[in-house]
XYZ file of C-alpha atoms in Angstrom:
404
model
C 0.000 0.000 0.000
C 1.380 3.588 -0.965
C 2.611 5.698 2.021
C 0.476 8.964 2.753
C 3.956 10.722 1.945
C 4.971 8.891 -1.538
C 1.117 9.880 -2.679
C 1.674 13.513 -1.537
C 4.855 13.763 -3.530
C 3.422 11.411 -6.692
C 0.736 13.838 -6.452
C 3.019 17.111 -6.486
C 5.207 15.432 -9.083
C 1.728 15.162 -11.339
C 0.842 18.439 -10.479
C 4.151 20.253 -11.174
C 4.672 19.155 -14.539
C 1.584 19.875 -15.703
C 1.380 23.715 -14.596
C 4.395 24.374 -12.822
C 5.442 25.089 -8.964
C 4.450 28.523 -9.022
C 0.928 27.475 -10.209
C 0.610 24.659 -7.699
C -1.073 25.363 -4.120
C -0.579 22.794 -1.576
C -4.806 23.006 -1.655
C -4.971 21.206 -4.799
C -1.902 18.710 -3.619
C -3.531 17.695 -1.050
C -6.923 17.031 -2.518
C -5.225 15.471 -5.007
C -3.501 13.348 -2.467
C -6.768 12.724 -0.658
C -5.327 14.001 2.419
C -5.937 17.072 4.247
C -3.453 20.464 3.971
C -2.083 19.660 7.242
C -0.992 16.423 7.084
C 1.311 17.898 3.962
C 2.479 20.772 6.094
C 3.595 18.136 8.787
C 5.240 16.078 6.365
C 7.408 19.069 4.376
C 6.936 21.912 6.007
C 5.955 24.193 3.016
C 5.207 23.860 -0.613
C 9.451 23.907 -1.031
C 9.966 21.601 1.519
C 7.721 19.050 -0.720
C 9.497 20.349 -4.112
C 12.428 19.042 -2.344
C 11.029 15.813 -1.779
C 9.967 15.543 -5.258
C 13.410 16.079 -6.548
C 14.797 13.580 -4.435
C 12.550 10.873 -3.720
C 10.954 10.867 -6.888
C 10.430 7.833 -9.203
C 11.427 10.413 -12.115
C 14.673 10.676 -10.652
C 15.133 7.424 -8.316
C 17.686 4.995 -9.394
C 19.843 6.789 -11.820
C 22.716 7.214 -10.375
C 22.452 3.573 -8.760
C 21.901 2.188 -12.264
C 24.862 3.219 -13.508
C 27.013 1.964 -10.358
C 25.541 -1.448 -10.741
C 27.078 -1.241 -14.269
C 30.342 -0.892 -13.001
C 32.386 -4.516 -13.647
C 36.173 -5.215 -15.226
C 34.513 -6.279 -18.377
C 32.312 -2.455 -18.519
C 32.534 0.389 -22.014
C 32.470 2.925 -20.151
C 31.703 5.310 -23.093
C 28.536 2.902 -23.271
C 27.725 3.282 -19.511
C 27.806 7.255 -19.360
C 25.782 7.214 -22.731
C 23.234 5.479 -21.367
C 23.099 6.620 -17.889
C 22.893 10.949 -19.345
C 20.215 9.180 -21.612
C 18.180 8.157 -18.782
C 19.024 11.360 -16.954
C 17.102 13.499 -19.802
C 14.523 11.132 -20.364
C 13.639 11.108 -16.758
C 13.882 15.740 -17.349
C 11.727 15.525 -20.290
C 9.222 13.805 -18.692
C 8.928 16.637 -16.590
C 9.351 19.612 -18.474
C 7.278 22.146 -16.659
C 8.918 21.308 -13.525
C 12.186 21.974 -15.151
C 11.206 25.703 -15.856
C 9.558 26.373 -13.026
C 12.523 25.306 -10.598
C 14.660 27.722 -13.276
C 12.221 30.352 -13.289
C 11.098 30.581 -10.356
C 13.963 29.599 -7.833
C 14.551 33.186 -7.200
C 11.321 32.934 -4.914
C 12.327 29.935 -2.990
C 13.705 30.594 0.570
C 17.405 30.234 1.065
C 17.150 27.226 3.127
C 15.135 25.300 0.417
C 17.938 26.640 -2.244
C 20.748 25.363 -0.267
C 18.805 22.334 0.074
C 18.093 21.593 -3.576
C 21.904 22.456 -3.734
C 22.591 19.456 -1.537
C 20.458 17.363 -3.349
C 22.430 17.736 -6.442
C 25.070 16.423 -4.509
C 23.941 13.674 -3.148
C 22.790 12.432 -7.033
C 26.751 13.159 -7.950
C 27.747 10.269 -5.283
C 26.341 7.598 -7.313
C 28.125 8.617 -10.585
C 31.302 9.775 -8.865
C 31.463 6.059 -7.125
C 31.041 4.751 -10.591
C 34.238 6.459 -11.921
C 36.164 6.192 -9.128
C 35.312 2.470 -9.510
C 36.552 2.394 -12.637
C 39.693 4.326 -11.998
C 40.909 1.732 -9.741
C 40.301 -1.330 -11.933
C 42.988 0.766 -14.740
C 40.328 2.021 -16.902
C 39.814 5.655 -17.009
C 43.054 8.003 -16.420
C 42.342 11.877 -15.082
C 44.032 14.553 -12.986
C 40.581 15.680 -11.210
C 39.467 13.700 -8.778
C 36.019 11.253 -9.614
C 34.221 14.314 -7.405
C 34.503 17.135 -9.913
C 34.190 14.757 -13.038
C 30.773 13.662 -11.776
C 29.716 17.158 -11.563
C 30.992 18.115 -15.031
C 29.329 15.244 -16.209
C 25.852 16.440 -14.343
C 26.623 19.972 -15.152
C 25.873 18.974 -18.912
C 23.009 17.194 -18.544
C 21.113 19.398 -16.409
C 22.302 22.405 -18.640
C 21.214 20.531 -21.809
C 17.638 20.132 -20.549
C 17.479 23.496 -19.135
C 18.446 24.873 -22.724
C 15.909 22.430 -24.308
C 13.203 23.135 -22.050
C 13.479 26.768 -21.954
C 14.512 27.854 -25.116
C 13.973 26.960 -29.026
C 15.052 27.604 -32.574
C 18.857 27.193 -31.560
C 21.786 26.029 -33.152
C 23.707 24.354 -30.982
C 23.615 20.656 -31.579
C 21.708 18.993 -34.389
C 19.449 16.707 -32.494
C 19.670 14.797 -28.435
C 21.562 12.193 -30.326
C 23.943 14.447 -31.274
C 24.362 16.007 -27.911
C 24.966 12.880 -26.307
C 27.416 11.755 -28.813
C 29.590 14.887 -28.143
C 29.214 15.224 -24.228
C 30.376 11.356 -24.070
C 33.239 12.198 -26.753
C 34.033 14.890 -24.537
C 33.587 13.606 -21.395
C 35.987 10.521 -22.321
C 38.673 12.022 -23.897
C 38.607 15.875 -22.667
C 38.252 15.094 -18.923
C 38.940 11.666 -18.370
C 40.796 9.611 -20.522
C 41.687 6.064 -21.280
C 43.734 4.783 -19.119
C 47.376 4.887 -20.601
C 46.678 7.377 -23.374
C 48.828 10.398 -23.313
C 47.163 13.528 -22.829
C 49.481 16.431 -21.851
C 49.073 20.136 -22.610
C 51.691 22.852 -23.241
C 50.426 25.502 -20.922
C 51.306 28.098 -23.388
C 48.352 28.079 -25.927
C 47.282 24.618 -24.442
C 49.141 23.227 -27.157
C 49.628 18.852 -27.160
C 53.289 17.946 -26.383
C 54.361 16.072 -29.965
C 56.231 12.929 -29.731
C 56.548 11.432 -32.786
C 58.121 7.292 -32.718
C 60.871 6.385 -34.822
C 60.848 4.712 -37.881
C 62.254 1.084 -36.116
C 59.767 1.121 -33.520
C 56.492 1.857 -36.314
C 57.296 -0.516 -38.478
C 57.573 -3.093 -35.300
C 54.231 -1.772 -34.052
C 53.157 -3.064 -37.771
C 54.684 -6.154 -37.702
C 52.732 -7.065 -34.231
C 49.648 -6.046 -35.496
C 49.976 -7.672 -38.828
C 50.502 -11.580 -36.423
C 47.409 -10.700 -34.566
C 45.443 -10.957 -37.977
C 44.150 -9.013 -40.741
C 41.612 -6.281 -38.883
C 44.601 -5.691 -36.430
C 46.973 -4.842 -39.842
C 44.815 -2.504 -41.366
C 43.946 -0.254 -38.238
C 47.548 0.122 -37.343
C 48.287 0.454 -41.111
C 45.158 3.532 -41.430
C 46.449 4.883 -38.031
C 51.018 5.589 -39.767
C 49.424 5.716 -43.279
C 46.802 8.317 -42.977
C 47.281 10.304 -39.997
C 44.009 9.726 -38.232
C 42.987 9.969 -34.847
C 40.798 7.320 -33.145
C 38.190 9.144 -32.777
C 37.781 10.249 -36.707
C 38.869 6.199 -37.502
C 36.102 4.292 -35.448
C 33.589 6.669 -37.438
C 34.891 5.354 -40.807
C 32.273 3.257 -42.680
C 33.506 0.978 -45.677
C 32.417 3.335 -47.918
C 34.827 5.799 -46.729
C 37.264 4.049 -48.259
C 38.202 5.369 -51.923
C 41.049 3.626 -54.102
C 42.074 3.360 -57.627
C 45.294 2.818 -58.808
C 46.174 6.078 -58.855
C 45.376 7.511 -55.149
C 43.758 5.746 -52.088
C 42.368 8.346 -49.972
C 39.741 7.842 -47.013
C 36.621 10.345 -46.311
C 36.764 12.148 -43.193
C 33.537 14.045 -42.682
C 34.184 17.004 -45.100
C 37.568 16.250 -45.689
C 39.618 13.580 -48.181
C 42.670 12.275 -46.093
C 45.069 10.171 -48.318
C 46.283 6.664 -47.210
C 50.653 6.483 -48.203
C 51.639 3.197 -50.096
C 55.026 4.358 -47.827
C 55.672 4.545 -44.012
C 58.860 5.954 -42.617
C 60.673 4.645 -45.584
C 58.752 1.115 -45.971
C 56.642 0.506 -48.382
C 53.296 -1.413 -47.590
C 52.031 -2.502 -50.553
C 50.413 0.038 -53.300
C 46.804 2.415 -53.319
C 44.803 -0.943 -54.733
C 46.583 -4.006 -53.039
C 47.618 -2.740 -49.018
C 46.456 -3.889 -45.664
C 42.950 -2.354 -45.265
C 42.042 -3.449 -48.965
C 43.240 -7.068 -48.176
C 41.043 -6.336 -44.188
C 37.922 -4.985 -46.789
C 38.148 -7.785 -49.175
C 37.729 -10.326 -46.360
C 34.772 -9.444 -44.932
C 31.785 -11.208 -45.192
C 29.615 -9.247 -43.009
C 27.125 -6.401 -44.174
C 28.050 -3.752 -40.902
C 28.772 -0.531 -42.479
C 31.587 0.197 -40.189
C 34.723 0.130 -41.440
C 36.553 -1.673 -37.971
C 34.265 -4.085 -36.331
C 34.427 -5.736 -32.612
C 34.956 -9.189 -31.628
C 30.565 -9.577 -31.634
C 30.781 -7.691 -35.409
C 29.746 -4.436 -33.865
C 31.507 -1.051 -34.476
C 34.711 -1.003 -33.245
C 34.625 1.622 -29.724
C 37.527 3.444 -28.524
C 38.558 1.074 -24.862
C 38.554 -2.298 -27.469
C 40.951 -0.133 -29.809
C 43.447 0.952 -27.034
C 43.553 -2.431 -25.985
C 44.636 -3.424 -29.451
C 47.309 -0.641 -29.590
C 48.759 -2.086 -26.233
C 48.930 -5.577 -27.465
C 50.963 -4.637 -30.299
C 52.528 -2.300 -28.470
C 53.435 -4.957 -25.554
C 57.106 -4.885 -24.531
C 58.287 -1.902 -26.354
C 59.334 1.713 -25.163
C 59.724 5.056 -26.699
C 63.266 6.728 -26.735
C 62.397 8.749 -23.623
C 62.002 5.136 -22.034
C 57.421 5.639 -21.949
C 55.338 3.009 -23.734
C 54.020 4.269 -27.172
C 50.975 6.243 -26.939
C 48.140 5.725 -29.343
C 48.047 9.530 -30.632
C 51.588 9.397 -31.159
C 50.719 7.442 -34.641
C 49.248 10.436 -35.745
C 51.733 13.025 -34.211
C 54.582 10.251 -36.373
C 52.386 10.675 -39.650
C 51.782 14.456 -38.979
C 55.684 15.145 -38.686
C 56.607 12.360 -41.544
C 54.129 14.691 -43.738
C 56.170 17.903 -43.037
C 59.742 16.563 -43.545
C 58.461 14.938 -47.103
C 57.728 18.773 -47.787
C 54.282 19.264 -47.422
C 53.050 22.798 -46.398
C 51.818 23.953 -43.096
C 48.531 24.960 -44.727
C 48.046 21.532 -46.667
C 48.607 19.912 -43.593
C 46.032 21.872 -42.249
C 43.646 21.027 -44.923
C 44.201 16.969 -44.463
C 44.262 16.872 -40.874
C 41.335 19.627 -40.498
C 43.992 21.473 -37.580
C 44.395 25.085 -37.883
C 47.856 26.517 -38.307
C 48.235 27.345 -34.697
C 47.156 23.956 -33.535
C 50.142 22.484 -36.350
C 53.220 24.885 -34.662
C 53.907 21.932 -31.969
C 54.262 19.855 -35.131
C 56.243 22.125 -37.591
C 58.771 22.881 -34.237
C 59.075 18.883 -34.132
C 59.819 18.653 -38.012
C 62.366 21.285 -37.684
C 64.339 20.090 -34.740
C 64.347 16.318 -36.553
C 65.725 18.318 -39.839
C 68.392 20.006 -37.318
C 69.499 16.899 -35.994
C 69.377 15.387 -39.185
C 71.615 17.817 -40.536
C 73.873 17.975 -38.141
C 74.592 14.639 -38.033
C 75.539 14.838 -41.779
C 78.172 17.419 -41.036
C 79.375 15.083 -38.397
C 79.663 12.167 -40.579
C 81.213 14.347 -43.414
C 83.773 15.498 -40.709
C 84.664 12.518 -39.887
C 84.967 10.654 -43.691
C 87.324 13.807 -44.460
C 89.460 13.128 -41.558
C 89.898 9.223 -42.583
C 90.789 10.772 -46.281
């Protein structure tokens, strides 16, 4: 049987959404309730004290944040998990929409203790999500400097902002569709807060500009060589990541159509832009535009997915499954500053092999879709490698004169 307190707050929660706090009397709660106006004033106090309630207690908002700790397990995608759990978190909004703008538009008029209350009830609803990455931050698979705390209120931030914006606002332009919000604020989330664990993510302070470390030639072609035992898929997405400068982001979103060849030029669509995919990697050659690894991965498969990489189950291929990969072949081997190879670093190699073959800042800014200022890391990189390079010539000329 339902408590006399869950019916008054089902029964505010009804009333609320359909015409708003400011519209609601605790009269027409109570009635609604089929209890008198006292019994609700002994139960909440005030009208506020009940919106509280309603907030917290709800079904509409009950279980989220649990959900989405009972998802946490060594085998979990966590890009998976957050999707679905801000999902949930703005179907569970939308179903209340004109509570939504009446807590924004009219919070002005609730007393401070009932603000500061609502403000600890926010909190409380980060603890679930905030266990949840923590959780996952021990078991090695999410990497950040802040601590699970402030992620989980970024994360919440976004939601509740999103629905806010939806709810209160139209004709704008700032995502396409929900979809497309919760594609980004995931993408975001994952690899602008939190990352995967092991991926390097470092930021010049000066401009925020990404600390380039491109690998050298020995240790690629290696990297390819592992792949290429672990089977053909494996080949062609380390081949895609030296060959065409990529990151993993813009790669899982390939489809097979993406894929362009003829003898003349293989090149890869990537969103508005053509990116080309090099017959030759740090000197090696790996086959030609028609015959390479990612034709031979594409002419294998007998599947009708329209992704280009697929999963172990023959589902797109998701960011955690291809960092695993990358540490597999990767397994054993260090970079000359003595760090394992990072997965970005294929691209930062491909970016920098690109500049000392003599391509232009602002054709590399056309195939990789960077601006100029976002390529100066990279152009410093080419030119110390060129310096070196040089140098070492001299060296070696000295030293052939001197034997003369």
């Amino acid at each position: 049987m339902t408590s006399t307190r869950d019916r008054l707050i089902q029964s505010a929660l009804e009333l609320f959404t359909a015409q708003g706090v400011g519209n609601t009397t605790t009269r027409s709660i109570a009635e609604r309730a089929e209890v008198n106006e006292v019994t609700l004033f002994r139960h909440f106090g005030n009208k506020h004290g009940l919106l509280l309630a309603v907030i917290e207690e709800s079904s509409a908002f009950r279980h989220l944040g649990e959900s989405l700790l009972n998802r946490a397990s060594p085998t979990d995608n966590i890009g998976q998990a957050l999707q679905a759990y801000t999902s949930e978190c703005l179907a569970a909004l939308e179903r209340v929409p004109e509570l939504v703008r009446s807590v924004v538009g009219e919070a002005d008029r609730f007393p401070a203790e009932n603000r500061r209350a609502l403000g600890q009830g926010l909190t409380a609803a980060n603890r679930y999500v905030a266990q949840y990455l923590a959780a996952a931050m021990d078991r090695g698979q999410l990497a950040s400097s802040l601590p699970p705390e402030k992620l989980a209120s970024l994360l919440n931030g976004m939601i509740l902002g999103y629905a806010v914006i939806e709810l209160t606002s139209e004709f704008h332009e700032l995502w396409q569709d929900r979809a497309d919000f919760l594609d980004a604020v995931v993408q975001l989330f994952l690899q602008g807060a939190v990352s995967p664990a092991g991926e390097l993510v470092r930021s010049e302070r000066h401009g925020s500009a990404p600390e380039v470390a491109d690998l050298p030639a020995n240790l690629v072609h290696e990297i390819l060589q592992q792949a290429k035992k672990k089977g053909v898929q494996d080949f062609a997405l380390a081949y895609v990541l030296f060959a065409a400068g990529l990151t993993p982001q813009e790669l899982l979103k390939l489809e097979r159509s993406h894929s362009i060849g003829d003898a003349h030029q293989h090149v890869l669509r990537v969103e508005a832009r053509q990116v080309p995919v090099n017959q030759w990697v740090l000197g090696r050659r790996y086959g030609s535009y028609t015959a390479n690894p990612l034709t031979r991965w594409l002419k294998s498969r007998k599947d009708g997915q329209a992704a280009l990489f697929l999963n172990a189950e023959g589902q797109p291929l998701e960011l955690p499954e291809l960092q695993e990969r990358w540490q597999t072949w990767t397994q054993g081997q260090v970079t000359p500053s003595g760090q394992p190879p990072q997965l970005e670093q294929a691209r930062q190699t491909w970016c920098i092999d690109m500049l000392l073959r003599g391509i232009s800042l602002e054709n590399l800014s056309i195939l990789t879709g960077l601006d100029l200022m976002q390529l100066q890391p990279y152009a410093q990189r080419a030119k110390e490698r060129t310096a070196i390079a040089q140098a070492t010539r001299l060296d070696q000329k000295a030293s052939r004169l001197e034997i003369l």
